[in-house]
mmCIF file of C-alpha atoms in Angstrom:
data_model
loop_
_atom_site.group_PDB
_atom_site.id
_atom_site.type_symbol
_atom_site.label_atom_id
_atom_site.label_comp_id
_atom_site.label_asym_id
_atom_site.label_seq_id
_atom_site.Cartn_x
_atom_site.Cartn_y
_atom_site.Cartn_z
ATOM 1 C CA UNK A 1141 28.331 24.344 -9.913
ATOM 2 C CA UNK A 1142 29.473 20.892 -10.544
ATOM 3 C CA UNK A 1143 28.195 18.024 -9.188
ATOM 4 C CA UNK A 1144 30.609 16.922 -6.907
ATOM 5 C CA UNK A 1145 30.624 20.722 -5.032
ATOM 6 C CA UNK A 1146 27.073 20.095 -4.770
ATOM 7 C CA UNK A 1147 27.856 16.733 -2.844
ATOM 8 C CA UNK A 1148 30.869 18.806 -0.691
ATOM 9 C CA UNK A 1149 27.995 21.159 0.288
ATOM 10 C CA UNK A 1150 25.143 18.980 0.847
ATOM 11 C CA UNK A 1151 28.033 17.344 3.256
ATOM 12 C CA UNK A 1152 28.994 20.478 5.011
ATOM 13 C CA UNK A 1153 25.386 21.348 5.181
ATOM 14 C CA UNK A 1154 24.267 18.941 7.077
ATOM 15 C CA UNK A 1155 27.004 18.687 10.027
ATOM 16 C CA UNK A 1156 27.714 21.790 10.272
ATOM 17 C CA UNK A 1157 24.669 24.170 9.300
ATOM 18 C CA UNK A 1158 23.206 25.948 6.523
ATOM 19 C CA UNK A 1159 26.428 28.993 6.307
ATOM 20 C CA UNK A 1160 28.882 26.385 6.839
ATOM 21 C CA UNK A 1161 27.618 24.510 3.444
ATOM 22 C CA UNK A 1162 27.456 27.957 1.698
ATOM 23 C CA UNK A 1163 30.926 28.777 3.036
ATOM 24 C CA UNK A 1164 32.029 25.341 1.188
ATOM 25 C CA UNK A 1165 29.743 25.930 -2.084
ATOM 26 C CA UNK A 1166 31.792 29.544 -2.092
ATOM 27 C CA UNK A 1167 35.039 27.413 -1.674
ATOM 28 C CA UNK A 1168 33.866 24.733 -4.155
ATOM 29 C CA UNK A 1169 33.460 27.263 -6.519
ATOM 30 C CA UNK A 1170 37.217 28.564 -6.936
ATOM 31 C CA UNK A 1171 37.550 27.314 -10.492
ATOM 32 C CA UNK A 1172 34.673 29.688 -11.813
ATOM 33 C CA UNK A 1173 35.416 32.142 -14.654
ATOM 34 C CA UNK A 1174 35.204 34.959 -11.431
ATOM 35 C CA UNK A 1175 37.966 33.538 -10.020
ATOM 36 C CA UNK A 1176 39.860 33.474 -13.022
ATOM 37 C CA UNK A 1177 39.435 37.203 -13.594
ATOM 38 C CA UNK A 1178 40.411 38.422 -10.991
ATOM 39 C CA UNK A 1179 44.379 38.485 -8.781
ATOM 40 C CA UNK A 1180 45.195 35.805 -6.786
ATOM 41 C CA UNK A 1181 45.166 38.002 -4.090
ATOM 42 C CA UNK A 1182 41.793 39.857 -4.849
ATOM 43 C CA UNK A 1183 40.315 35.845 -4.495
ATOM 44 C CA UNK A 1184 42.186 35.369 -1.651
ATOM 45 C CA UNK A 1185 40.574 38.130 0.458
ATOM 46 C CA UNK A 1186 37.146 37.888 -1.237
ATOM 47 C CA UNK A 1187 37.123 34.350 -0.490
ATOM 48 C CA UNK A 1188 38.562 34.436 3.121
ATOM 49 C CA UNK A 1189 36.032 37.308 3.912
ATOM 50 C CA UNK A 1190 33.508 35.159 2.258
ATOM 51 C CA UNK A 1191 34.032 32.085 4.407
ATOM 52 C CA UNK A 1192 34.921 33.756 7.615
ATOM 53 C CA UNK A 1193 30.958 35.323 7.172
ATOM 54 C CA UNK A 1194 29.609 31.984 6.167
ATOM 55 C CA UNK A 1195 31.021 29.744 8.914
ATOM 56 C CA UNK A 1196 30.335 32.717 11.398
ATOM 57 C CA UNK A 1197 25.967 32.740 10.137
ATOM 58 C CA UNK A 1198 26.404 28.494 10.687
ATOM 59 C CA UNK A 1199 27.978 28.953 13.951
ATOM 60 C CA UNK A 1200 24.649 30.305 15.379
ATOM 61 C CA UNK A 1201 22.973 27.038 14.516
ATOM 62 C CA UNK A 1202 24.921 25.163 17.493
ATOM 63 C CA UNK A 1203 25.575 21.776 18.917
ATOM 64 C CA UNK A 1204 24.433 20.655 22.885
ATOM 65 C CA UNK A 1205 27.438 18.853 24.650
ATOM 66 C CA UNK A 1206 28.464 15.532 23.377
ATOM 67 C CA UNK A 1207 28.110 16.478 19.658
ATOM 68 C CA UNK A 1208 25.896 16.327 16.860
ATOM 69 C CA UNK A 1209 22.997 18.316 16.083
ATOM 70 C CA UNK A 1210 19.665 18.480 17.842
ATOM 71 C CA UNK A 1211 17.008 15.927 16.865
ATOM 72 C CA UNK A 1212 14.468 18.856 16.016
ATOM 73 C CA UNK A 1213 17.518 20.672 13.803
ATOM 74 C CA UNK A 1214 18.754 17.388 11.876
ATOM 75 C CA UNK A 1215 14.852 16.980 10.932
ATOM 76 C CA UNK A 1216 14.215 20.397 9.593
ATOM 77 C CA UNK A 1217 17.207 20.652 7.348
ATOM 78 C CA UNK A 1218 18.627 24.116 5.974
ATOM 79 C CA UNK A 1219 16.794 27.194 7.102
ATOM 80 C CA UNK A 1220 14.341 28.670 4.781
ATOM 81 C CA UNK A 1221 16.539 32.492 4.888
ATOM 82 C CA UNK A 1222 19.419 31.895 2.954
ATOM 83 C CA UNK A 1223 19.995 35.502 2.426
ATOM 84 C CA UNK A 1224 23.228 37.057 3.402
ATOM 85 C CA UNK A 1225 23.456 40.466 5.662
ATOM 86 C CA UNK A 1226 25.251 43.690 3.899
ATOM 87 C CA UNK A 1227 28.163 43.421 5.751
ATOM 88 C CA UNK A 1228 28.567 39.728 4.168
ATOM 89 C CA UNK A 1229 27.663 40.882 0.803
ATOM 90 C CA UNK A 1230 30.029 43.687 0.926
ATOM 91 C CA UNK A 1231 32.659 42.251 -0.582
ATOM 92 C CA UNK A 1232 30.975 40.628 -3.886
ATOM 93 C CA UNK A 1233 28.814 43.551 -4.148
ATOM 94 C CA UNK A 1234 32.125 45.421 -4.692
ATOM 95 C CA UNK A 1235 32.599 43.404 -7.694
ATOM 96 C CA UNK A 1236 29.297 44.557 -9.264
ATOM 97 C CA UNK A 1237 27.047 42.165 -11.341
ATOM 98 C CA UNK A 1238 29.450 39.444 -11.865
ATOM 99 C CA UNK A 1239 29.800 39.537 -7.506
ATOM 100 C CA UNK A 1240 25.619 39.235 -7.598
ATOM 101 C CA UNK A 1241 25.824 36.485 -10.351
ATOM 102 C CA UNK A 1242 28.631 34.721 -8.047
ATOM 103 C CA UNK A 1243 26.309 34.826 -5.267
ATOM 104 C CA UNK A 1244 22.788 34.342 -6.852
ATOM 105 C CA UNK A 1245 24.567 30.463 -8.168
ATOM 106 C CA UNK A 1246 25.664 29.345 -5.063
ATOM 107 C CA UNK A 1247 22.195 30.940 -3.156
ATOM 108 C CA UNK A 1248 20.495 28.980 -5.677
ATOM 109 C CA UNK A 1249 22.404 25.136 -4.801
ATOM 110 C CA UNK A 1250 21.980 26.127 -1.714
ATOM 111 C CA UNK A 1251 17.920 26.365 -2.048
ATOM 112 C CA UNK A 1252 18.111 23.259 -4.191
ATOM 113 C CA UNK A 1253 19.870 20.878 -1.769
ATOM 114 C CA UNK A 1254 17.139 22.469 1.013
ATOM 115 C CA UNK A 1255 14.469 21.118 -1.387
ATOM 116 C CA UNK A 1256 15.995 17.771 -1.721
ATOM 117 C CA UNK A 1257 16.228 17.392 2.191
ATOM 118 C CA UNK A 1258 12.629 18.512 2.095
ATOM 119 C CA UNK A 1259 11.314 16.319 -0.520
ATOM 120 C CA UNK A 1260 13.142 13.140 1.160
ATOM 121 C CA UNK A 1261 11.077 13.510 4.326
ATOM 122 C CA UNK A 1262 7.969 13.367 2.472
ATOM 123 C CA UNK A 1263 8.928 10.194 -0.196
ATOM 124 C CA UNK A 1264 5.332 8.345 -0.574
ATOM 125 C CA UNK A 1265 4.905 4.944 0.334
ATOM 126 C CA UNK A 1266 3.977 1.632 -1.076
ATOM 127 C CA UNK A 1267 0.446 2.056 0.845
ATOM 128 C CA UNK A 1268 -0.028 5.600 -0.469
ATOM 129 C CA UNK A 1269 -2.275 4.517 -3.482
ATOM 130 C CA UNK A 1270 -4.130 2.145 -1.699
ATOM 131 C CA UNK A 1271 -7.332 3.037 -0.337
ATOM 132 C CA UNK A 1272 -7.998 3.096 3.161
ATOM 133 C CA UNK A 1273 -10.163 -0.441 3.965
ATOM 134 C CA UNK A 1274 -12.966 0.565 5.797
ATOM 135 C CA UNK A 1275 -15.870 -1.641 6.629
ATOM 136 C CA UNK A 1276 -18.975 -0.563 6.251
ATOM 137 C CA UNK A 1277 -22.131 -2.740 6.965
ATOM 138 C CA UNK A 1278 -25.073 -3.218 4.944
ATOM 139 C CA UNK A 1279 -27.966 -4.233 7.030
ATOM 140 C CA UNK A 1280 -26.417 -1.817 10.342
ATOM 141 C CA UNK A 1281 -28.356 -2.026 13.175
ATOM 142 C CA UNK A 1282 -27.269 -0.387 16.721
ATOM 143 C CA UNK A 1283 -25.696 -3.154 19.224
ATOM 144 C CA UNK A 1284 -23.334 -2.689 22.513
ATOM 145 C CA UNK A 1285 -20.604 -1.139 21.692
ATOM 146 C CA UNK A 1286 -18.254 -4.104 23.000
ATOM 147 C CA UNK A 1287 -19.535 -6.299 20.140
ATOM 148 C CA UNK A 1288 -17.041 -6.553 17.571
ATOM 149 C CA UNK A 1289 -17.510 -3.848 14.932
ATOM 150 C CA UNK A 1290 -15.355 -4.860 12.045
ATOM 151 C CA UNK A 1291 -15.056 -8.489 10.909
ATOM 152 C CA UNK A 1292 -12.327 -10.325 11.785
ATOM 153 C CA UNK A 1293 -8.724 -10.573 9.949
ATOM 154 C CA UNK A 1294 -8.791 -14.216 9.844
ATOM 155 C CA UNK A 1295 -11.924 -14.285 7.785
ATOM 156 C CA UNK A 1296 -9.378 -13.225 4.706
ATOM 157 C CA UNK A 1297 -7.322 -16.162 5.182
ATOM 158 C CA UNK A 1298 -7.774 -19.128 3.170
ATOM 159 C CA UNK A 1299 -6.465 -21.562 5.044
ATOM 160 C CA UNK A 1300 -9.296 -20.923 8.018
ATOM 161 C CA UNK A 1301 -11.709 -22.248 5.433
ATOM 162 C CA UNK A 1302 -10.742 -25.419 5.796
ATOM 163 C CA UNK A 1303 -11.869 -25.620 9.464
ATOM 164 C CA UNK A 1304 -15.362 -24.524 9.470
ATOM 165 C CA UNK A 1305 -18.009 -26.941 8.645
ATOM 166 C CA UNK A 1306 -20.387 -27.757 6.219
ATOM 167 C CA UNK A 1307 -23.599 -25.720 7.628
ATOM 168 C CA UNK A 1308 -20.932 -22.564 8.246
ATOM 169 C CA UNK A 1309 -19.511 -22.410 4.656
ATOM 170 C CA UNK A 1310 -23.339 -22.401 3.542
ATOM 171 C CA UNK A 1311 -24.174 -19.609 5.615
ATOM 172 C CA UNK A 1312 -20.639 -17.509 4.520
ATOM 173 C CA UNK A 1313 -21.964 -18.844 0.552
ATOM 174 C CA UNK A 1314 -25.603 -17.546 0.990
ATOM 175 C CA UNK A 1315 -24.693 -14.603 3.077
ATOM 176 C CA UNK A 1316 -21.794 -12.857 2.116
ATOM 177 C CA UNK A 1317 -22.562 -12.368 -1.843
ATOM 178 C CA UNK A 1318 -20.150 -11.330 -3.912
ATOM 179 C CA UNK A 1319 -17.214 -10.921 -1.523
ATOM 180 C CA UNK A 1320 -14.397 -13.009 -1.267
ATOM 181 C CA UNK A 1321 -15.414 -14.624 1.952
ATOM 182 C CA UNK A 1322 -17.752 -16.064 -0.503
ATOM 183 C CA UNK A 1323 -15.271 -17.547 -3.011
ATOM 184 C CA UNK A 1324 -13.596 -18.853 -0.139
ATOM 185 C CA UNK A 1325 -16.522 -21.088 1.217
ATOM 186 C CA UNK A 1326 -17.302 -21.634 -2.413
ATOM 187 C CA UNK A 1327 -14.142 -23.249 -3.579
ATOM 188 C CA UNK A 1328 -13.813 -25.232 0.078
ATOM 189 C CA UNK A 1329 -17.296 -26.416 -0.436
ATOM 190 C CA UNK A 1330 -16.267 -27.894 -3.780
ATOM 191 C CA UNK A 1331 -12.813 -29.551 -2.165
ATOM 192 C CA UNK A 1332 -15.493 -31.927 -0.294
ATOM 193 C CA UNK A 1333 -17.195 -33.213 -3.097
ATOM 194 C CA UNK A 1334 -20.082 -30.588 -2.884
ATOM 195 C CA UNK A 1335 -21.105 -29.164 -7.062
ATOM 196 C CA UNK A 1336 -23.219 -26.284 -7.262
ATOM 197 C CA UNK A 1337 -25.913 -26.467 -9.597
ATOM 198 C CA UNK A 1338 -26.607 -23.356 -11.287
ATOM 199 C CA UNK A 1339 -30.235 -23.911 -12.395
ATOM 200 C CA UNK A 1340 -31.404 -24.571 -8.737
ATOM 201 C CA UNK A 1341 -28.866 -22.220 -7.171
ATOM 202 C CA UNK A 1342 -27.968 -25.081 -4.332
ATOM 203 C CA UNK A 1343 -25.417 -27.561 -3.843
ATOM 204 C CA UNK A 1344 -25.621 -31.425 -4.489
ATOM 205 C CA UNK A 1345 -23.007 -34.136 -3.286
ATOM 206 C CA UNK A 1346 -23.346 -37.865 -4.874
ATOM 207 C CA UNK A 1347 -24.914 -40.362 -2.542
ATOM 208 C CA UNK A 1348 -23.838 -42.850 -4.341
ATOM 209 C CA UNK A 1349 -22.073 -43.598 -7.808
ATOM 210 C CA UNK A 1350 -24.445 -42.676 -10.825
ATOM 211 C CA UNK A 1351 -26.837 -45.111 -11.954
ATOM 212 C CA UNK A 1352 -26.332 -43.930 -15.417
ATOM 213 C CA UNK A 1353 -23.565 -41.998 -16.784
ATOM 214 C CA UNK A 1354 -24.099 -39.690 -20.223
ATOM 215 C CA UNK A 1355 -21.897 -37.148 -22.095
ATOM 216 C CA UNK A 1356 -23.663 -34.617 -20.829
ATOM 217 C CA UNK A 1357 -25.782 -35.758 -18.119
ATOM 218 C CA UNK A 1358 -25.737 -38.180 -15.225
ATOM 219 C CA UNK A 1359 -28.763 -39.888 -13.208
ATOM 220 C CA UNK A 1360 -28.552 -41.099 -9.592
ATOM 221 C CA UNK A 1361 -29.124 -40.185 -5.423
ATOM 222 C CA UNK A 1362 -28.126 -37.122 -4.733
ATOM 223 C CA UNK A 1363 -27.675 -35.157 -1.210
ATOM 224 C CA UNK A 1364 -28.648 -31.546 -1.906
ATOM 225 C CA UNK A 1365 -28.531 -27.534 0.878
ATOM 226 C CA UNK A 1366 -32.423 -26.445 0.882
ATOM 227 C CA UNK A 1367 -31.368 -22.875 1.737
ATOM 228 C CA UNK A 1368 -34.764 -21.893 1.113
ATOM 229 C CA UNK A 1369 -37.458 -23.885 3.417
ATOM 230 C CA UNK A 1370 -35.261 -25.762 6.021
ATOM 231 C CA UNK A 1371 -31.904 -25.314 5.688
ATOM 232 C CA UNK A 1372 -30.593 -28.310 5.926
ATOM 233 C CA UNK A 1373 -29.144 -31.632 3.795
ATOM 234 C CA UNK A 1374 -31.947 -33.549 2.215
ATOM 235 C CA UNK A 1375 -31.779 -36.513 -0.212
ATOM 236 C CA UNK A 1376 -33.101 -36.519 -4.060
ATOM 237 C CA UNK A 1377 -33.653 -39.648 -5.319
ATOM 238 C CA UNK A 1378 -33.642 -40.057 -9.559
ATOM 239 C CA UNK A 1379 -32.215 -36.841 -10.053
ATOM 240 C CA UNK A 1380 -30.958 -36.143 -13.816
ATOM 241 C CA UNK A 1381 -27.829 -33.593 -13.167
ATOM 242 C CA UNK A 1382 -27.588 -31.878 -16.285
ATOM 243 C CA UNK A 1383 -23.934 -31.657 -16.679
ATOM 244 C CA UNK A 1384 -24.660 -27.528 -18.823
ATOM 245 C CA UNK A 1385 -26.458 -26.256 -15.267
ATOM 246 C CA UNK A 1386 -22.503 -27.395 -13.456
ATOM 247 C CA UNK A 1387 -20.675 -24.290 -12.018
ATOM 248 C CA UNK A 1388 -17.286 -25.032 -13.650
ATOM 249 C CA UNK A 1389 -15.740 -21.643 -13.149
ATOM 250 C CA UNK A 1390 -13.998 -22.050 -9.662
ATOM 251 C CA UNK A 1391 -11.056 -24.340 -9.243
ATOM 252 C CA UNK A 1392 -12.265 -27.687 -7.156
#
């Protein structure tokens, strides 16, 4: 079968039922070498008792008043038993094994649009190869169950960053390693002057403008986080910053 019969009966198909598309593949198919074998009358009769059958099987698939097909029938497509009855297969069977090969073709686009309907209603999505985000905690520890359970959306926007303060983006830094809450806080903390040292593992801010400046060093008052004993700003007088122990990596 050519394409465009395939089209006709997909068409038919899907207004009018699954016999009423065969019934127009069996039309469709007029300029086969079957038809050209046989009288113009011998087609005639096969083909009117042929369609007669066809739209009388898709006349049990029916319509409620005010037209078109119910939503449960225009969801599940063609009906999986595409198989005529004898008394439709009588006349092709009279023809013998080019009848069967006449009828096994247009069975068989038949089955192939009812796969494509099929296969359209399950097309994967975009999110399909994504895996499902869920959050799991690390340190989990039983609370009411009205507390929130999953963080919060807006801690994966950037631009929230910029409204949290200094003492919050430390605790985000120290306490949410290696996620990208982190590199959030991280790269806001460096938008406000703040340079993480990477021998110390803390954060220093100029007090003032170096006292002396090198290639690879400078010297000066310095306001560094003590994350480990107070946490909280304290001042460091003298203080060589060895410009090989700056974090460079992160965009300021």
């Amino acid at each position: 079968p050519s394409l465009s019969n395939t089209g006709f009966a997909g068409h038919a198909m899907s207004r009018t039922g699954a016999g009423q598309g065969l019934g127009a593949t069996l039309w469709n198919a007029a300029a086969s070498p079957l038809s050209r074998a046989l009288p113009a009358s011998s087609m005639l009769l096969l083909y009117g008792g042929l369609i007669g059958s066809c739209w009388g099987w898709g006349a049990l698939v029916t319509w409620p008043p005010g037209g078109g097909p119910p939503a449960a029938a225009a969801t599940r497509g063609p009906p999986a038993d595409m198989s005529l009855t004898a008394e439709e297969a009588a006349p092709l069977e009279a023809l013998g094994s080019a009848g069967a090969t006449f009828l096994d073709e247009a069975l068989d686009e038949a089955q192939q649009l009812q796969m494509l309907h099929l296969s359209l209603q399950n097309l994967p999505e975009a999110g399909d190869s994504e895996r499902p985000k869920t959050y799991v905690p690390r340190n989990p520890y039983p609370t009411p169950s009205s507390f929130p359970q999953a963080p919060a959306a807006v801690f994966d926007s950037p631009s929230a960053f910029d409204k949290f303060d200094t003492d919050t983006l430390f605790f985000i830094f120290y306490y949410q390693q290696g996620t990208y809450q982190q590199y959030l806080a991280a790269r806001e903390l460096k938008k406000q002057s703040w340079r993480y040292h990477k021998k110390y593992l803390t954060w220093f801010q100029r007090h003032e403008e170096p006292k002396l400046t090198a290639d690879d060093y400078e010297q000066g008052t310095y306001v560094y986080f003590d994350y480990e004993t107070g946490w909280c700003q304290r001042i460091k007088s003298e203080f060589t910053f060895e410009y090989g122990y700056l974090e460079d990596e992160l965009p300021s």
